[in-house]
Amino acid sequence: MNDAQFLAWLKSSAAYRVVLIEAAVQIGGVESVVYLATKPFTTGPGDAPANTTYPPIATVGRLFTERLLLDGEGGLSTGELEIENVGGARDAWAGPGHVWKNRADRAYIGDVRWPRAEYRQIFDGVAADLVPSGRQALSLKLRDKLQRLNTPISEVKLGGTTEQRDALLPVAMGQAFNVTPLLVNAAILKYQVHAGTIHSIIEVRDNGAPVAFTADLAAGTFQLHAAPAGVVTASVRGAAAGGYVDTAAQLVKRLVTGYGKIADRFTEDDLDRNSFAAFDAAHPQSMGLYSKERLNVLEACRMLLSSLGAQMVMSRLGKLRLVKVALPGIGAPVSIRPEHMVEGTLQPTARTDVVGAVKLGFAKCWTVQDAGTLANLPEVHKALFAEEWLSTTKTDQSTLATYRLNAEPVQVDTMLLTRADADAEAQRRLDLWKVPRTTYEFEGVPELLSLELGQAVTVYSPRFGMDAGVTGIVISLAPDWETGRVTVGFLV
Amino acid sequence: MSTALNDRDAILQASSVRIINPKNASILLNASSSLFHTNAAGDVDVPTITIGATLIGLEGDVTFTAEGAALTSVTGKSAVVRYADMQGPAAIVTARIAAGGQTFSQSSIIAVVRDGAPGNGTPGARGPGQHYAFGDAWSDGVADAATPGGNVINDVVTISNGGRWAMTKRWDGATWQAIGGIFDGSLFVTGSIDGAAIRAGTLDIYAPDGTVILRASKPLAEQVKSAPNLAASFPEWRRYGTAWIHDSSGERATDGFHMVFPRNPGGYNAFEWTIPNVRDGDWVTVSFTASSDNPNGGRLHANLYDGGRLDTAGRRDQVVPYEPKRFTFTEQVVSGASVRVWASTPDVQILVWDLKVSLGKADTPYSNDFISPSNVTRRVMPGSIGNTQIGGDIYSTNWNGGVGPFGTGWLLQRGGTFYCGNVQLRGSIAGGYFTKYEWPVAGQAGFYLGGEGLLMGNYHDGRYTQIGNNGDIYTPNFSSVGREVKVTGEISGSVIRTSVLALESARLLTPWNRLAPFSLFDSGSVYNPRVANATVTLDGFVGPAQGGESTFHAKRFGSFRKDVFLKATMHGDETWENLYIEARYHDASQGWGNLASGSVFCEGRAGISVVIRYTPHDGGWDYIAFRARTTQGKCLSLVFEMQTFNFNESVNAPGSSSGMPTGDSGGGGVGNNPEPWCVDYETTRLPDGRFARDVKINDLMECWDFNLENPGVEYAPANKVAFGEEASSMLVTRTGVQIIQSNSTPMTVRDGRVVLTPGMLGEEVVVKRGNDLVWEPITQTFDMGVRRVVKISLHDRMYFAGMDPKATIATHNLEYKP
């Protein structure tokens, strides 16, 4: 079945839609799968799974809402599935013998008359939990697959017998300035900046003054040639196993596939390769981060992507995509006309605050040092170690005057490394938000189920000044698989 | 991976000083001038002094201070002291910087130096100079007067009279001496000499190869030639033997004046002429044109004679019969020179003309080689013109200015237009952007006509004509390729004459987009040798192969319902017979259904007829079969005929033959029932905002023009308005457009079928939203019970109405109602 046939089916009044749910669960210590559906459905002997009954005990409305957050921070999307529990028939499902948390949940849609292979996947995520919903129902709380990244980057500790035995081995990704290495062997003055191969050590310092050292790049360590007088720091180009990378897309890819709990790590198949490639090509800025503490993979990715106003989203097929809130959106705009909207459903939902100035922090100093400890350094150098962030501010005087705004905005910190990149990003944000933006929402026809977050759209309507069409970006999608309609949110 | 380094490390690594060591740190100051200087008048020649600071072992910016002056343009590395800001004869500028807990400083002293008043010494004697005076001739007295305070050795005086004459002389301490000399030509830059006149009556100008560029002794007319022809007119040439001159009028080289070397000469034949003013060492070039009158040609000699002898072997060449040939030879003069021309073939007459003798080594063009009115009065010799440019039009002598059928001759205008009678080409013609049988890029038009065919316009722009040499024709809306002709749009005409015409269109439309009134016929008969039952079955009209029923013939022209006329006629026994007309629909398992039956007395001929209205199943292609049969065994022959008229969408009015209920049995049409189709009284509004209940007869209403592919709006007057109550339903389209209308309301849907309101779920209707018309499916229907309704008739049109005037639905159906 091709896309056109599937769309025709979605539009057809003769369709008997059914949503199949396959929820992984641990029952009595044994990993298993529970099959549910919104209408009775049983697979045939040639299907996979074969001869399996999906009891019609699930209620699915707007199973899941995909959403882009305008603050660029990103986050987890949530959904919910109601399971019939009349008379307590499935009370055990909510009991301690059933563990649903962090198990895979998948949903598919099709016609009750179709073979199982013809069904299309509409959700690929994990369960947050299954909880009772009153006396007659259970509620399966859903999260997108990003939940799997909600784990520490590394839990590997130094070990041994030293007092630092409980210290986490540091992780250095991309470029990091003035990090505090972990002293791994005081007897030989050996320090570690990354738990693995690194690209290079730019410089090692003792109280800010460069000192001689010998690097072991394969081990991510270095040894000082002489005992230090003060605080030992270093600037590094970090993780290089598989090749050194320092762009946001490459670092995120490296983080989600190579860090965190092994069982929860993404594979290449979990990534939307086209999205990553396009994002990487459009965003060559160098970045870096360093962690000696319990940094979360999700948070690390957010730090990198939010530096560019981008965020991670999961597609309905469970593919990780990188999307940026920007105008225009991704790709050629899709024309949406009144015939694509349910009459009277188009309405504004929010309006953004106008911004007249943007201040970004960049080139993070990972170890801030008191200027008083930096004797014999040129004065101009002391500030480089004493300030955590360099900053840049972009202002639009016309906007400030028009809206009577404050010219000194709150600084937003980024993982960008150079003033040129920070200037460009600040200007981009200023250009985007210096005019009031409005978000709208409408209920769309089945053709619009193919929209994706971040996609460019041109919307025509006799209302809201859209007669000649306005170009925007899709920021939310809430498909209703029972009706074939989708609630579309967009920003213009 | 980017090679960019983060800004902080980049700053550190670019720094030359990372650690401050006081023993090696200092500031160096340098000033653009060590002092300000003023002359005796008080003018300062150095108004500002810039002091720069260079840091040694230090990093950062210095702070400048000054004593005795004010500083301007102060930066972290420099400062400026202006003379105007000096407060005394000297100032001290100091630069300071703090680093590593210490302060480093350095100072520079700026002084002011002023010149004193001028002294009282005796001026020295005058030196030699260049002086000028006015006069028409040189005069020592005038020159003496021109030098101030007496002559000084090497004084130079020029006396001139204002541009017509001048002379310059130098004083050598005793006399005025003329100044002469030779100017090296390389001193003159090309184009640098500009003067009113050069007076030199004996000046000859030669090219390096000896070619005379300008000769003082020759008239001006000669000077325009690159190498003047020195040859005398033919009568001045000495003749030997029987050589003679064809014309002795004195012209020397124009057409019609020939040296003639006749056939069978009695002795030595030659012409000779001594070149005047030639100097030893000069190069001479002789050229002429010759031809013979003998098919075998002839041999012609030419050479220079120096002092009465041949200085070199004879120059000779074969003359080509009847074809003029140019001869050229170049020699250097040894001791005077004569040109001699002679022929050595006795039985050939040789003509020589256009003879040129010029100085120089090169055979420069002879003036008579160029076309002028004097030498082309008769003809231009073949090959005479190598390359040329025409400044105006050229035309034949019989060009009469006519461009129509009465024009004669030809005209080639300078602007590029050519008029002539006939053109025969070996190749192709092309215009505009065309150069070959190939479409140029979009935006470029023109034409090409060649052996491959004809191209006009540009295919890429959608406006084009192409006719291939195989007869294929391509245009945007018409093509004839091979045996297939395609037309987009209408075909005008009255007759299509063909032996076979296959029509594959699902709908054949007449003007006003109505279906053409096609008819189908079918018949069958049975003859029984004795009285018996008989059955005649007709497959009826069927659609293209559907499912397994591929054996039926395609007879339908559209997927609309049909009116079918059936007639069974029998002849049999002289008693009563039962005659049945039956139908079997698409699903054969349903068996035959009775349409009409009767008991007929069949002594002679008898029969029954019936008209039914048949609507194909579900709007798709379908078939139906009919049969007539008898049951009493009294039949001798049975003839069964079927005729169907595709009148349903024709221009025929309701009540025509197909619309009338006929016969006494079976499936007849609904006939002229009162118009029940109507819309809701309370809620129905029109696109202009009016309620449907407010419509008056003859009010114009917006209607669908029934263009299925590209729906449009037309206006029509309401011809009937009434009110009533009927069972009604609400229809809702995919985008939520709504209307409440009676269940009896028929609607024409996208594929042309007519469907009653209760069956509209899933059917596509025309929705009007603003000026846009789109097809949308009905996704919801709701039973609204019996409601008050407005019955509006616009004959055969569907009008737009709905619950929201901004989005309405084409309701009511076309002419025919189910």
Short mmCIF file of N, CA and C in Angstrom, two decimals, chain B residues 253-367:
data_model
loop_
_atom_site.label_atom_id
_atom_site.label_comp_id
_atom_site.label_asym_id
_atom_site.label_seq_id
_atom_site.Cartn_x
_atom_site.Cartn_y
_atom_site.Cartn_z
N ALA B 253 46.30 51.56 -67.23
CA ALA B 253 46.10 50.26 -66.58
C ALA B 253 44.65 49.88 -66.41
N THR B 254 43.76 50.62 -66.97
CA THR B 254 42.36 50.26 -66.77
C THR B 254 41.92 49.24 -67.77
N ASP B 255 40.82 48.65 -67.46
CA ASP B 255 40.30 47.59 -68.30
C ASP B 255 40.09 48.13 -69.72
N GLY B 256 40.42 47.33 -70.67
CA GLY B 256 40.24 47.73 -72.05
C GLY B 256 41.51 48.21 -72.71
N PHE B 257 42.55 48.36 -71.93
CA PHE B 257 43.84 48.77 -72.50
C PHE B 257 44.83 47.65 -72.25
N HIS B 258 45.26 47.08 -73.29
CA HIS B 258 46.06 45.86 -73.19
C HIS B 258 47.34 46.00 -73.97
N MET B 259 48.37 45.36 -73.44
CA MET B 259 49.50 45.01 -74.29
C MET B 259 49.09 43.74 -75.00
N VAL B 260 49.32 43.70 -76.27
CA VAL B 260 48.90 42.53 -77.04
C VAL B 260 50.14 41.89 -77.66
N PHE B 261 50.31 40.63 -77.37
CA PHE B 261 51.39 39.84 -78.01
C PHE B 261 50.68 38.90 -78.97
N PRO B 262 50.70 39.23 -80.25
CA PRO B 262 49.84 38.52 -81.21
C PRO B 262 50.33 37.11 -81.51
N ARG B 263 49.48 36.35 -82.21
CA ARG B 263 49.85 35.00 -82.68
C ARG B 263 50.96 35.12 -83.74
N ASN B 264 51.68 34.05 -83.82
CA ASN B 264 52.68 33.91 -84.88
C ASN B 264 53.49 35.18 -85.09
N PRO B 265 54.17 35.64 -84.11
CA PRO B 265 54.97 36.86 -84.27
C PRO B 265 56.13 36.63 -85.24
N GLY B 266 56.48 37.69 -85.90
CA GLY B 266 57.59 37.55 -86.82
C GLY B 266 58.92 37.53 -86.13
N GLY B 267 59.03 38.04 -84.97
CA GLY B 267 60.30 38.05 -84.26
C GLY B 267 60.09 38.24 -82.79
N TYR B 268 60.98 38.91 -82.17
CA TYR B 268 60.95 39.13 -80.73
C TYR B 268 59.88 40.17 -80.41
N ASN B 269 58.95 39.85 -79.56
CA ASN B 269 57.87 40.74 -79.16
C ASN B 269 58.06 41.17 -77.72
N ALA B 270 58.08 42.42 -77.49
CA ALA B 270 58.27 42.85 -76.11
C ALA B 270 57.82 44.30 -75.93
N PHE B 271 57.54 44.62 -74.68
CA PHE B 271 57.34 46.00 -74.26
C PHE B 271 58.39 46.31 -73.20
N GLU B 272 58.89 47.53 -73.20
CA GLU B 272 59.91 47.89 -72.21
C GLU B 272 59.71 49.33 -71.81
N TRP B 273 59.98 49.56 -70.54
CA TRP B 273 59.84 50.93 -70.01
C TRP B 273 60.85 51.13 -68.89
N THR B 274 61.56 52.27 -68.94
CA THR B 274 62.60 52.57 -67.96
C THR B 274 61.97 53.25 -66.75
N ILE B 275 62.25 52.71 -65.62
CA ILE B 275 61.67 53.25 -64.39
C ILE B 275 62.43 54.52 -64.02
N PRO B 276 61.77 55.67 -63.94
CA PRO B 276 62.49 56.90 -63.61
C PRO B 276 62.76 57.02 -62.11
N ASN B 277 63.79 57.78 -61.82
CA ASN B 277 64.11 58.17 -60.44
C ASN B 277 64.39 56.99 -59.54
N VAL B 278 64.66 55.85 -60.10
CA VAL B 278 64.94 54.71 -59.24
C VAL B 278 66.41 54.76 -58.84
N ARG B 279 66.71 54.33 -57.63
CA ARG B 279 68.07 54.39 -57.12
C ARG B 279 68.59 52.99 -56.90
N ASP B 280 69.89 52.90 -57.05
CA ASP B 280 70.49 51.59 -56.83
C ASP B 280 70.19 51.13 -55.40
N GLY B 281 69.86 49.87 -55.31
CA GLY B 281 69.51 49.32 -53.97
C GLY B 281 68.02 49.36 -53.70
N ASP B 282 67.28 50.17 -54.51
CA ASP B 282 65.82 50.16 -54.30
C ASP B 282 65.26 48.79 -54.69
N TRP B 283 64.21 48.45 -54.03
CA TRP B 283 63.46 47.24 -54.41
C TRP B 283 62.31 47.65 -55.31
N VAL B 284 62.08 46.89 -56.33
CA VAL B 284 61.00 47.15 -57.28
C VAL B 284 60.11 45.92 -57.36
N THR B 285 58.83 46.15 -57.36
CA THR B 285 57.87 45.05 -57.51
C THR B 285 57.02 45.32 -58.74
N VAL B 286 56.96 44.33 -59.63
CA VAL B 286 56.17 44.44 -60.86
C VAL B 286 55.06 43.39 -60.80
N SER B 287 53.86 43.85 -61.14
CA SER B 287 52.76 42.90 -61.19
C SER B 287 51.83 43.29 -62.33
N PHE B 288 51.18 42.31 -62.92
CA PHE B 288 50.23 42.56 -63.99
C PHE B 288 49.33 41.35 -64.12
N THR B 289 48.30 41.54 -64.93
CA THR B 289 47.35 40.46 -65.19
C THR B 289 47.46 40.07 -66.65
N ALA B 290 47.43 38.78 -66.91
CA ALA B 290 47.57 38.32 -68.29
C ALA B 290 46.65 37.14 -68.53
N SER B 291 46.29 36.99 -69.80
CA SER B 291 45.54 35.80 -70.18
C SER B 291 45.84 35.51 -71.64
N SER B 292 45.50 34.32 -72.06
CA SER B 292 45.73 33.94 -73.45
C SER B 292 44.41 33.55 -74.09
N ASP B 293 44.44 33.42 -75.43
CA ASP B 293 43.21 33.01 -76.11
C ASP B 293 43.34 31.61 -76.65
N ASN B 294 44.34 30.89 -76.22
CA ASN B 294 44.55 29.54 -76.73
C ASN B 294 44.28 28.54 -75.63
N PRO B 295 43.57 27.46 -75.98
CA PRO B 295 43.28 26.46 -74.93
C PRO B 295 44.54 25.92 -74.27
N ASN B 296 45.65 25.96 -74.95
CA ASN B 296 46.88 25.44 -74.36
C ASN B 296 47.62 26.48 -73.54
N GLY B 297 47.11 27.67 -73.55
CA GLY B 297 47.77 28.72 -72.80
C GLY B 297 49.01 29.21 -73.55
N GLY B 298 49.86 29.94 -72.88
CA GLY B 298 51.08 30.44 -73.48
C GLY B 298 52.06 30.84 -72.42
N ARG B 299 53.29 31.09 -72.78
CA ARG B 299 54.31 31.42 -71.80
C ARG B 299 54.63 32.91 -71.91
N LEU B 300 54.67 33.56 -70.78
CA LEU B 300 54.92 34.99 -70.73
C LEU B 300 56.14 35.23 -69.85
N HIS B 301 57.00 36.17 -70.26
CA HIS B 301 58.21 36.50 -69.51
C HIS B 301 58.12 37.94 -69.03
N ALA B 302 58.74 38.21 -67.92
CA ALA B 302 58.85 39.57 -67.44
C ALA B 302 60.09 39.65 -66.57
N ASN B 303 60.78 40.79 -66.61
CA ASN B 303 62.01 40.91 -65.82
C ASN B 303 62.44 42.36 -65.77
N LEU B 304 63.41 42.59 -64.89
CA LEU B 304 64.05 43.90 -64.84
C LEU B 304 65.34 43.85 -65.66
N TYR B 305 65.56 44.91 -66.38
CA TYR B 305 66.83 45.06 -67.12
C TYR B 305 67.64 46.11 -66.41
N ASP B 306 68.89 45.75 -66.11
CA ASP B 306 69.77 46.72 -65.49
C ASP B 306 70.86 47.09 -66.50
N GLY B 307 70.90 48.30 -66.91
CA GLY B 307 71.94 48.73 -67.84
C GLY B 307 71.93 47.94 -69.13
N GLY B 308 70.79 47.59 -69.59
CA GLY B 308 70.68 46.90 -70.86
C GLY B 308 70.91 45.42 -70.79
N ARG B 309 70.90 44.83 -69.64
CA ARG B 309 71.10 43.39 -69.55
C ARG B 309 70.16 42.84 -68.48
N LEU B 310 69.95 41.60 -68.65
CA LEU B 310 69.15 40.93 -67.60
C LEU B 310 70.03 40.69 -66.40
N ASP B 311 69.62 41.20 -65.27
CA ASP B 311 70.44 40.98 -64.08
C ASP B 311 70.17 39.62 -63.47
N THR B 312 69.05 39.05 -63.83
CA THR B 312 68.74 37.70 -63.32
C THR B 312 68.12 36.92 -64.46
N ALA B 313 67.96 35.66 -64.22
CA ALA B 313 67.29 34.84 -65.22
C ALA B 313 65.87 35.34 -65.42
N GLY B 314 65.36 35.09 -66.62
CA GLY B 314 64.02 35.58 -66.93
C GLY B 314 62.95 35.03 -66.01
N ARG B 315 62.04 35.90 -65.64
CA ARG B 315 60.88 35.45 -64.85
C ARG B 315 59.81 35.05 -65.84
N ARG B 316 59.36 33.88 -65.77
CA ARG B 316 58.36 33.45 -66.72
C ARG B 316 57.32 32.58 -66.03
N ASP B 317 56.20 32.55 -66.71
CA ASP B 317 55.12 31.73 -66.13
C ASP B 317 54.14 31.39 -67.23
N GLN B 318 53.40 30.38 -66.99
CA GLN B 318 52.42 29.94 -67.96
C GLN B 318 51.15 30.77 -67.81
N VAL B 319 50.66 31.27 -68.93
CA VAL B 319 49.41 32.02 -68.91
C VAL B 319 48.26 31.05 -69.07
N VAL B 320 47.28 31.21 -68.26
CA VAL B 320 46.15 30.28 -68.29
C VAL B 320 45.16 30.75 -69.36
N PRO B 321 44.69 29.83 -70.21
CA PRO B 321 43.77 30.24 -71.28
C PRO B 321 42.46 30.78 -70.71
N TYR B 322 42.04 31.87 -71.24
CA TYR B 322 40.74 32.48 -70.95
C TYR B 322 40.56 32.83 -69.48
N GLU B 323 41.55 32.69 -68.71
CA GLU B 323 41.36 32.98 -67.27
C GLU B 323 42.46 33.93 -66.83
N PRO B 324 42.13 35.15 -66.57
CA PRO B 324 43.16 36.11 -66.19
C PRO B 324 43.95 35.62 -64.98
N LYS B 325 45.26 35.84 -65.04
CA LYS B 325 46.13 35.41 -63.96
C LYS B 325 47.07 36.55 -63.59
N ARG B 326 47.28 36.70 -62.30
CA ARG B 326 48.10 37.80 -61.83
C ARG B 326 49.53 37.32 -61.69
N PHE B 327 50.48 38.13 -62.26
CA PHE B 327 51.91 37.81 -62.15
C PHE B 327 52.55 38.83 -61.22
N THR B 328 53.51 38.38 -60.44
CA THR B 328 54.21 39.30 -59.54
C THR B 328 55.67 38.86 -59.43
N PHE B 329 56.62 39.84 -59.53
CA PHE B 329 58.01 39.52 -59.17
C PHE B 329 58.66 40.75 -58.56
N THR B 330 59.63 40.52 -57.71
CA THR B 330 60.30 41.58 -56.96
C THR B 330 61.81 41.43 -57.12
N GLU B 331 62.48 42.52 -57.43
CA GLU B 331 63.94 42.48 -57.56
C GLU B 331 64.54 43.75 -56.97
N GLN B 332 65.84 43.67 -56.70
CA GLN B 332 66.56 44.84 -56.19
C GLN B 332 67.37 45.46 -57.33
N VAL B 333 67.27 46.77 -57.45
CA VAL B 333 67.94 47.47 -58.56
C VAL B 333 69.45 47.49 -58.30
N VAL B 334 70.18 47.18 -59.38
CA VAL B 334 71.65 47.21 -59.27
C VAL B 334 72.20 48.52 -59.87
N SER B 335 71.83 48.78 -61.11
CA SER B 335 72.30 50.02 -61.74
C SER B 335 71.26 50.48 -62.73
N GLY B 336 70.31 51.22 -62.29
CA GLY B 336 69.21 51.64 -63.15
C GLY B 336 68.34 50.45 -63.51
N ALA B 337 67.08 50.68 -63.95
CA ALA B 337 66.22 49.54 -64.20
C ALA B 337 65.19 49.85 -65.24
N SER B 338 64.96 48.86 -66.11
CA SER B 338 63.84 48.91 -67.04
C SER B 338 63.00 47.67 -66.82
N VAL B 339 61.72 47.84 -67.08
CA VAL B 339 60.83 46.68 -66.99
C VAL B 339 60.59 46.21 -68.41
N ARG B 340 60.78 44.92 -68.63
CA ARG B 340 60.52 44.37 -69.96
C ARG B 340 59.59 43.18 -69.81
N VAL B 341 58.57 43.16 -70.77
CA VAL B 341 57.61 42.05 -70.78
C VAL B 341 57.60 41.49 -72.18
N TRP B 342 57.68 40.16 -72.30
CA TRP B 342 57.65 39.56 -73.63
C TRP B 342 57.04 38.16 -73.57
N ALA B 343 56.58 37.72 -74.75
CA ALA B 343 55.94 36.40 -74.84
C ALA B 343 56.85 35.49 -75.65
N SER B 344 56.81 34.19 -75.34
CA SER B 344 57.68 33.25 -76.01
C SER B 344 56.91 32.13 -76.66
N THR B 345 55.61 32.16 -76.69
CA THR B 345 54.84 31.09 -77.34
C THR B 345 54.27 31.68 -78.62
N PRO B 346 54.66 31.14 -79.77
CA PRO B 346 54.35 31.83 -81.03
C PRO B 346 52.88 31.75 -81.44
N ASP B 347 52.21 30.69 -81.12
CA ASP B 347 50.87 30.52 -81.69
C ASP B 347 49.78 30.93 -80.72
N VAL B 348 50.08 31.78 -79.82
CA VAL B 348 49.10 32.21 -78.83
C VAL B 348 49.09 33.73 -78.78
N GLN B 349 47.90 34.27 -78.73
CA GLN B 349 47.80 35.72 -78.50
C GLN B 349 47.65 35.95 -77.00
N ILE B 350 48.52 36.77 -76.46
CA ILE B 350 48.52 37.02 -75.01
C ILE B 350 48.20 38.49 -74.76
N LEU B 351 47.32 38.68 -73.82
CA LEU B 351 46.95 40.04 -73.43
C LEU B 351 47.51 40.33 -72.04
N VAL B 352 48.00 41.55 -71.87
CA VAL B 352 48.51 41.97 -70.56
C VAL B 352 47.85 43.29 -70.19
N TRP B 353 47.36 43.38 -68.98
CA TRP B 353 46.76 44.65 -68.52
C TRP B 353 46.94 44.79 -67.01
N ASP B 354 46.46 45.88 -66.53
CA ASP B 354 46.57 46.19 -65.11
C ASP B 354 48.00 46.04 -64.65
N LEU B 355 48.91 46.63 -65.35
CA LEU B 355 50.32 46.49 -65.01
C LEU B 355 50.71 47.54 -63.98
N LYS B 356 51.43 47.10 -63.01
CA LYS B 356 51.82 47.99 -61.93
C LYS B 356 53.30 47.83 -61.65
N VAL B 357 53.97 48.97 -61.54
CA VAL B 357 55.38 48.99 -61.13
C VAL B 357 55.45 49.86 -59.88
N SER B 358 55.90 49.29 -58.81
CA SER B 358 55.95 50.06 -57.56
C SER B 358 57.25 49.80 -56.84
N LEU B 359 57.65 50.76 -56.03
CA LEU B 359 58.84 50.60 -55.22
C LEU B 359 58.50 49.78 -53.98
N GLY B 360 59.48 49.05 -53.56
CA GLY B 360 59.25 48.24 -52.36
C GLY B 360 59.29 46.76 -52.67
N LYS B 361 59.43 45.97 -51.63
CA LYS B 361 59.56 44.52 -51.81
C LYS B 361 58.20 43.84 -51.87
N ALA B 362 57.21 44.49 -51.29
CA ALA B 362 55.92 43.82 -51.22
C ALA B 362 55.07 44.17 -52.41
N ASP B 363 54.24 43.21 -52.82
CA ASP B 363 53.29 43.47 -53.89
C ASP B 363 52.06 44.09 -53.24
N THR B 364 52.12 45.39 -53.00
CA THR B 364 51.00 46.05 -52.36
C THR B 364 49.86 46.19 -53.34
N PRO B 365 48.66 46.32 -52.86
CA PRO B 365 47.50 46.33 -53.77
C PRO B 365 47.59 47.47 -54.77
N TYR B 366 47.24 47.15 -55.94
CA TYR B 366 47.22 48.12 -57.03
C TYR B 366 45.87 48.80 -57.01
N SER B 367 45.91 50.09 -57.19
CA SER B 367 44.68 50.85 -57.02
C SER B 367 43.57 50.35 -57.91
#
